């Protein structure tokens, strides 16, 4: 039935033309909104009257673990970005390695967060602050868990040779989510760890 | 591997019968029970949404009729106060969340790809999962009511009444968890609409050529992805307050009850617009067909749609005028609530002008669409009144508000929806609905509705509070309430006539043909009902009304739309991806076919919700593991979908 032909078009899930890429952008929007509401709840409750020293409970939180951990998370984003550039240049080795390192650093972040939680002198049910602290950081950790699972799956698929320099949309889609999870941490970190040192406490 | 493996110049030509046959084989859903569970066809999913939403309309309607009997006269004792509370809460929740939103998703699911000249939604599996979660969430939300512990503190579920101390049963937890599930369904559905809008418009359909329904659903979807997290979060925090001892809303422990109200209404008010804007879109597209002319002020109406939504995010506090907030905040939100009348008025004037300057044909859909304008105006005026703080202080929590919200919701949702069924029924089924019965249907609903709900304005002004299970003899509200109850039953009888007409017409309706109303948009270029692949070749449009070009833009070498010749795309399930603004061909997308994974995923997520309701962590873990497995199976890269390095094998015969 060939009467005329048009110019050639790419076929399938190609780079940012994949529908999944667009879907992930809007997933990130809705997740960002979720964290915005979480942080809104924090600031809203912070602005209510509290007993002295109960917001944050036990005074401004220590940065000893949280700061290095933040750096670990940023590094994992860098590793993933390095993997992304790698596959665009056709290097499958770099892809597998970068994603693997990214996942590993994500796991380390989770372990350190576990210590941070165990260190807290208050339980979840102590005050509004303790509720906020565990729930908001818990929400973020849940996102890290999802992200690590995603990176592990991508590492595995990359090792199986599923991707090359033209077909790598799933990598970019997963990476977008991972970078988002890292950026959100910066906001959570700023809110919980820095603002009390800047004077937002009672 | 060469570049050529990943590229192809699509064949362009007329859609021959053998080509259509081939597409039919590629696109049709598998027969039998498997196909029923596994389909990703947007038309099947759309119809399911519509049927399910109507079932919930009936449920919510029966609840309303029961409590209308209770209220028909003073001091009646059909229902106990507790039963009454559950009834009106279930009624509000059902109507707002299980009927009004999903019914519009149903229409949009069915119509979008047809209006846009596409073969399916951008993410067909996501579409399936969105329906299944909706269904399971609906069942979940009704489960606690069925065992006698329905939610009982109103659909906006205010704390502290919703806290453990005052509500010890499973009711509030089931409500909250069901809402979170439903929120996931709506969110993924909204993402699907946005991506479809950006990627699947046929060539030539630049953004100033899409039908208004598309604008309505698109704006609602954009709002949803920002608004829904607020309510999902609020319900999750409440679940934790109730079950694991957190103190978000617990005032005694330093939490805040108003935090609930903020989070709820930051979602709630945008949601109210989300359940009316697509319905207004259906009127904007349907009404002009019966005025035999294009809509007056297309651009103004499209922009007004967006403006309404943007302002809609700035008015949530008008639900909280009576909570003792600071005056500045009241002033700001009151102004926003009053300004929002402006874009609404733009719509009203555009519809009126369309009727005025057109040649109206008084069919049943026209009656429904035109009456919507009247009801919307009445509901708009009463809304505008309560947007003003002093008036609101007088009227809040009275029947005036009940009258307002029904004029808005029934006027802007139910009337357009029923009209839209009359209008698109021939496309859905291939048969026309009965016109004579249609008129009876319309007049019964219209008279019943006004008889039932207009007097509520007066009982409200006389001071009758909402949410009371009965009232004293000497209040002087008896006659008004009796009229309201009679009107309610008349309205319900009208709705029954509508269902009767639809069911009867399925078998006995007159055969419709492709375009029975002589309408201008692409869905009417397909057969009725459309084939599984919608369009044998990808159309290319040149105007907003491709099927009216011969009479509207004739002569002077005006560019013409081309519908029966175009890209063939038949190397497996394929759709054309285009650029977001100008809709230029951009990529050939490989589309997924029948699969059970979406249903498994929805089931697994429901299992998590059940586990949380029982506070049984084992069930939660099992649900979580199944969810992870389903997602992994879903995302596993497939060569057939062009997701891996291996080039998809092309079939030889073209
Ligand atoms: C036969 C049709 C209907 C009748 C007779 C009816 C009647 C009523 C009445 C009398 C109330 C007030 C209950 C009270 O405050 O004690 C009410 C509340 C409500 N109705 Fe309807 N209604 C009908 C249909 C609808 C529809 C179609 C919608 C939405 C699309 C709707 C949405 C609501 C909502 C949101 C509330 C507020 C519930 C609450 O206070 O929590 N209703 N209805």
Coordinates of N, CA and C in Angstrom, one line a residue, chain A residues 1-14 16-20 22-24 26-27 29-31 33-35 37-41 44-45 48-50 124-128 130-132 135-136 139 149-150 153 156-157 160-170, chain B residues 1 3 6-14 19 122-123 187 191 194-195 198-199 225-227 229-230 233 236-237 240 244-248 253-256 258-259 262-263 266 562 567-568 574 576 580 585-590 628 632 635-637 641-647:
Chain A
X1 N 0.8 -1.2 0.0 CA 0.0 0.0 0.0 C 0.9 1.3 0.0
X2 N 2.1 1.1 -0.6 CA 3.0 2.3 -0.5 C 2.6 3.3 -1.6
X3 N 2.1 4.4 -1.2 CA 1.9 5.5 -2.2 C 3.0 6.5 -2.1
X4 N 3.3 6.9 -0.9 CA 4.3 7.9 -0.6 C 5.0 7.5 0.7
X5 N 6.1 8.0 0.9 CA 6.8 7.7 2.2 C 7.2 9.0 2.8
X6 N 7.4 9.0 4.1 CA 7.8 10.2 4.8 C 9.3 10.0 5.3
X7 N 9.8 11.0 5.9 CA 11.1 10.8 6.5 C 11.2 9.8 7.6
X8 N 12.4 9.3 7.8 CA 12.5 8.2 8.8 C 12.2 8.7 10.2
X9 N 11.6 7.9 11.0 CA 11.3 8.2 12.4 C 12.0 7.1 13.3
X10 N 12.5 7.5 14.5 CA 13.0 6.5 15.4 C 11.8 5.6 15.8
X11 N 12.1 4.3 16.1 CA 11.1 3.4 16.5 C 11.4 2.9 17.9
X12 N 10.3 2.9 18.8 CA 10.4 2.3 20.1 C 10.8 3.4 21.2
X13 N 11.2 2.9 22.3 CA 11.5 3.8 23.4 C 12.9 4.4 23.3
X14 N 13.0 5.5 22.5 CA 14.2 6.1 22.3 C 14.4 7.3 23.2
X16 N 14.7 10.5 25.3 CA 13.6 11.2 26.0 C 12.3 11.2 25.1
X17 N 12.3 10.5 24.1 CA 11.0 10.3 23.3 C 10.1 9.2 23.9
X18 N 10.7 8.4 24.8 CA 9.9 7.4 25.4 C 8.8 7.9 26.3
X19 N 7.6 7.3 26.2 CA 6.5 7.8 27.0 C 6.8 7.7 28.5
X20 N 7.6 6.6 28.8 CA 7.9 6.4 30.2 C 8.7 7.6 30.8
X22 N 8.3 10.7 30.0 CA 7.4 11.8 30.3 C 6.6 11.4 31.5
X23 N 6.2 10.2 31.6 CA 5.5 9.7 32.8 C 6.3 10.0 34.1
X24 N 7.6 9.7 34.0 CA 8.4 9.9 35.2 C 8.5 11.3 35.6
X26 N 6.3 13.6 35.4 CA 5.1 14.0 36.2 C 5.0 13.2 37.5
X27 N 5.5 12.0 37.5 CA 5.6 11.3 38.8 C 6.5 12.1 39.7
X29 N 6.8 15.3 39.7 CA 6.1 16.4 40.2 C 5.2 16.1 41.3
X30 N 4.5 14.9 41.2 CA 3.5 14.6 42.2 C 4.2 14.2 43.5
X31 N 5.4 13.6 43.4 CA 6.2 13.2 44.6 C 6.7 14.5 45.2
X33 N 5.3 17.3 45.2 CA 4.2 17.9 45.9 C 4.0 17.2 47.3
X34 N 4.1 15.9 47.3 CA 4.0 15.2 48.5 C 5.0 15.7 49.6
X35 N 6.2 15.8 49.1 CA 7.2 16.3 50.1 C 7.0 17.8 50.5
X37 N 4.0 19.0 50.9 CA 3.0 19.0 52.0 C 3.6 18.5 53.3
X38 N 4.6 17.5 53.2 CA 5.2 17.0 54.4 C 6.0 18.2 55.1
X39 N 6.7 18.9 54.3 CA 7.5 20.0 54.9 C 6.6 21.2 55.4
X40 N 5.5 21.4 54.6 CA 4.5 22.3 55.1 C 4.0 21.9 56.5
X41 N 3.7 20.6 56.7 CA 3.2 20.2 58.0 C 4.3 20.5 59.1
X44 N 4.3 24.2 59.7 CA 3.0 24.6 60.3 C 3.0 24.2 61.8
X45 N 3.5 23.0 62.1 CA 3.5 22.6 63.5 C 4.6 23.3 64.3
X48 N 3.4 26.4 65.9 CA 2.5 26.4 67.0 C 3.3 26.6 68.3
X49 N 2.6 27.0 69.4 CA 3.3 27.1 70.7 C 3.7 25.7 71.2
X50 N 5.0 25.6 71.7 CA 5.5 24.4 72.2 C 6.2 24.6 73.6
X124 N 8.9 7.5 68.4 CA 7.9 8.1 67.5 C 6.8 8.8 68.2
X125 N 6.3 8.2 69.3 CA 5.1 8.7 69.9 C 5.3 9.7 70.9
X126 N 6.5 10.3 71.0 CA 6.7 11.3 72.1 C 6.0 12.6 71.9
X127 N 6.3 13.3 70.8 CA 5.7 14.7 70.6 C 5.4 14.8 69.1
X128 N 4.8 16.0 68.8 CA 4.6 16.2 67.3 C 6.0 16.3 66.6
X130 N 8.7 14.5 67.3 CA 9.2 13.2 67.1 C 8.4 12.5 66.0
X131 N 7.1 12.7 66.0 CA 6.3 12.2 64.9 C 6.8 12.7 63.5
X132 N 7.0 14.0 63.4 CA 7.4 14.6 62.2 C 8.8 14.0 61.8
X135 N 8.5 10.3 60.6 CA 7.6 10.1 59.5 C 8.3 10.8 58.2
X136 N 8.8 12.0 58.3 CA 9.3 12.6 57.1 C 10.6 11.9 56.7
X139 N 9.6 8.6 55.2 CA 9.1 8.8 53.9 C 10.3 8.8 52.9
X149 N 16.3 -0.3 44.8 CA 15.8 -1.4 44.1 C 15.8 -1.2 42.6
X150 N 15.4 0.1 42.2 CA 15.4 0.4 40.8 C 16.8 0.4 40.2
X153 N 17.9 -3.2 39.7 CA 17.3 -3.8 38.5 C 18.0 -3.3 37.3
X156 N 21.4 -4.8 36.8 CA 21.3 -6.2 36.3 C 20.9 -6.2 34.8
X157 N 20.0 -5.4 34.4 CA 19.6 -5.4 33.0 C 20.8 -4.9 32.2
X160 N 23.1 -7.6 31.6 CA 22.5 -8.6 30.6 C 22.7 -8.0 29.1
X161 N 23.1 -6.8 29.0 CA 23.3 -6.2 27.7 C 22.1 -5.7 27.0
X162 N 21.1 -5.3 27.9 CA 19.9 -4.8 27.3 C 20.0 -3.4 26.6
X163 N 21.0 -2.7 27.0 CA 21.1 -1.3 26.5 C 22.3 -1.0 25.7
X164 N 22.2 -0.1 24.8 CA 23.4 0.4 24.1 C 23.2 1.9 23.9
X165 N 24.1 2.5 23.0 CA 24.2 3.9 22.9 C 22.9 4.5 22.3
X166 N 22.0 3.7 21.7 CA 20.8 4.3 21.2 C 19.6 3.9 22.1
X167 N 19.6 2.7 22.6 CA 18.4 2.3 23.4 C 18.8 2.3 24.9
X168 N 18.5 3.3 25.6 CA 18.8 3.4 27.0 C 17.8 4.2 27.8
X169 N 16.6 4.3 27.2 CA 15.6 5.1 27.9 C 15.3 4.7 29.4
X170 N 15.3 3.3 29.7 CA 15.0 3.0 31.1 C 16.1 3.5 32.0
Chain B
X1 N 24.8 -3.8 14.3 CA 23.7 -2.9 14.6 C 24.0 -1.5 14.0
X3 N 22.2 2.4 12.7 CA 21.1 3.3 13.0 C 19.8 2.9 12.4
X6 N 16.9 1.1 14.1 CA 16.0 1.8 15.0 C 15.2 2.9 14.4
X7 N 15.2 2.9 13.1 CA 14.5 3.9 12.4 C 13.7 3.3 11.2
X8 N 12.6 4.0 10.9 CA 11.8 3.5 9.8 C 11.0 4.7 9.2
X9 N 11.0 4.8 7.9 CA 10.1 5.8 7.3 C 8.7 5.1 7.1
X10 N 7.7 5.6 7.8 CA 6.4 4.9 7.8 C 5.8 5.1 6.4
X11 N 5.1 4.0 6.0 CA 4.3 4.1 4.7 C 3.1 5.0 4.9
X12 N 2.9 5.7 3.9 CA 1.7 6.6 3.9 C 0.8 6.2 2.8
X13 N -0.5 6.1 3.1 CA -1.4 5.7 2.0 C -2.8 5.6 2.5
X14 N -3.8 5.2 1.6 CA -5.1 5.1 2.1 C -5.3 3.8 2.9
X19 N -5.5 -3.9 5.0 CA -4.8 -3.2 6.0 C -5.6 -3.2 7.3
X122 N -1.4 7.1 25.9 CA 0.0 6.9 25.8 C 0.5 5.7 26.7
X123 N -0.2 5.5 27.8 CA 0.3 4.4 28.7 C -0.9 3.5 29.0
X187 N -4.1 9.6 40.5 CA -2.8 10.1 40.1 C -2.3 9.5 38.8
X191 N -1.6 11.3 35.2 CA -0.3 11.3 34.5 C -0.5 10.8 33.1
X194 N -1.9 13.5 30.9 CA -1.0 14.6 30.6 C 0.0 14.1 29.5
X195 N 0.5 12.9 29.7 CA 1.5 12.4 28.7 C 0.8 12.2 27.4
X198 N 0.6 15.5 25.6 CA 1.8 16.0 25.1 C 2.4 15.2 24.0
X199 N 2.0 13.9 23.9 CA 2.7 13.0 22.9 C 1.9 12.4 21.8
X225 N -2.4 16.1 40.1 CA -1.1 15.6 40.5 C -0.4 16.5 41.6
X226 N -0.9 17.7 41.7 CA -0.4 18.5 42.8 C -1.3 18.5 44.0
X227 N -2.5 18.2 43.8 CA -3.5 18.3 45.0 C -3.6 17.0 45.7
X229 N -1.6 14.5 46.6 CA -0.7 14.1 47.7 C -1.2 14.8 49.0
X230 N -1.8 15.9 49.0 CA -2.2 16.6 50.3 C -3.2 15.7 51.0
X233 N -1.7 12.2 52.1 CA -0.8 12.4 53.2 C -1.6 12.6 54.5
X236 N -3.0 9.4 55.7 CA -1.9 8.5 56.2 C -1.5 9.0 57.6
X237 N -1.3 10.3 57.8 CA -0.9 10.8 59.1 C -2.0 10.5 60.1
X240 N -1.8 7.1 61.2 CA -0.7 6.9 62.1 C -1.1 7.4 63.5
X244 N -0.4 4.2 65.4 CA 0.9 4.0 65.9 C 1.4 5.1 66.8
X245 N 0.4 5.9 67.3 CA 0.7 6.8 68.4 C 1.4 8.1 68.0
X246 N 1.4 8.6 66.8 CA 1.9 9.9 66.4 C 1.0 11.0 66.9
X247 N 1.4 12.2 66.8 CA 0.6 13.3 67.4 C 0.4 14.5 66.4
X248 N 0.1 14.2 65.1 CA 0.0 15.3 64.2 C -1.2 16.2 64.5
X253 N -1.6 17.0 72.7 CA -0.2 16.7 72.8 C 0.7 17.7 72.0
X254 N 0.1 18.9 71.6 CA 0.8 19.9 70.8 C 0.6 19.8 69.3
X255 N -0.2 18.9 68.8 CA -0.5 18.8 67.4 C -1.5 19.9 67.0
X256 N -2.1 19.8 65.8 CA -3.0 20.8 65.4 C -4.2 20.2 64.6
X258 N -6.3 22.0 63.0 CA -6.4 22.8 61.8 C -5.5 22.3 60.7
X259 N -4.4 21.7 61.0 CA -3.5 21.1 60.0 C -4.3 20.2 59.1
X262 N -6.4 22.3 56.7 CA -5.6 22.8 55.6 C -5.2 21.8 54.6
X263 N -4.7 20.6 55.1 CA -4.3 19.6 54.1 C -5.5 19.1 53.3
X266 N -6.7 22.0 50.8 CA -5.7 22.3 49.8 C -5.9 21.3 48.6
X562 N -6.8 15.5 6.5 CA -6.8 14.3 5.7 C -7.0 13.1 6.7
X567 N -0.3 7.8 7.7 CA 0.7 6.8 8.1 C 0.0 5.5 8.4
X568 N 0.5 4.3 7.9 CA -0.2 3.1 8.1 C 0.2 2.4 9.5
X574 N 1.4 -0.2 17.0 CA 2.2 1.0 16.9 C 1.3 2.2 17.0
X576 N 1.7 6.8 16.8 CA 2.6 7.9 16.4 C 2.8 8.8 17.6
X580 N 5.3 18.0 21.6 CA 4.3 18.5 22.5 C 3.5 19.8 22.1
X585 N 5.4 14.8 13.7 CA 5.8 13.4 13.9 C 7.2 13.4 14.5
X586 N 7.3 12.5 15.6 CA 8.5 12.6 16.4 C 9.1 11.2 16.6
X587 N 8.2 10.2 16.7 CA 8.7 8.8 17.0 C 7.6 7.8 16.8
X588 N 7.9 6.6 16.4 CA 6.9 5.5 16.3 C 7.0 4.8 17.6
X589 N 5.9 4.8 18.3 CA 5.8 4.2 19.6 C 5.3 2.7 19.5
X590 N 6.0 1.8 20.2 CA 5.5 0.4 20.3 C 4.6 0.3 21.5
X628 N 6.0 -5.2 44.5 CA 7.4 -5.1 43.9 C 7.5 -6.1 42.7
X632 N 8.2 -5.0 38.9 CA 9.4 -5.5 38.2 C 9.0 -6.2 36.8
X635 N 8.1 -3.5 34.3 CA 9.1 -2.7 33.8 C 10.2 -3.4 33.1
X636 N 10.2 -4.8 33.2 CA 11.3 -5.5 32.6 C 11.4 -5.2 31.1
X637 N 12.5 -4.7 30.6 CA 12.6 -4.2 29.3 C 12.3 -5.3 28.2
X641 N 8.6 -4.1 22.8 CA 8.2 -2.7 23.0 C 9.3 -1.8 22.6
X642 N 10.4 -2.3 22.0 CA 11.5 -1.4 21.6 C 12.2 -0.8 22.8
X643 N 12.3 -1.5 23.9 CA 13.0 -1.0 25.0 C 14.4 -1.5 25.2
X644 N 14.8 -2.5 24.4 CA 16.2 -3.0 24.6 C 17.0 -2.8 23.3
X645 N 18.3 -3.1 23.4 CA 19.2 -2.9 22.3 C 18.8 -3.8 21.1
X646 N 18.2 -4.9 21.3 CA 17.8 -5.8 20.2 C 16.7 -5.2 19.4
X647 N 17.0 -5.0 18.1 CA 15.9 -4.3 17.3 C 14.7 -5.2 17.2

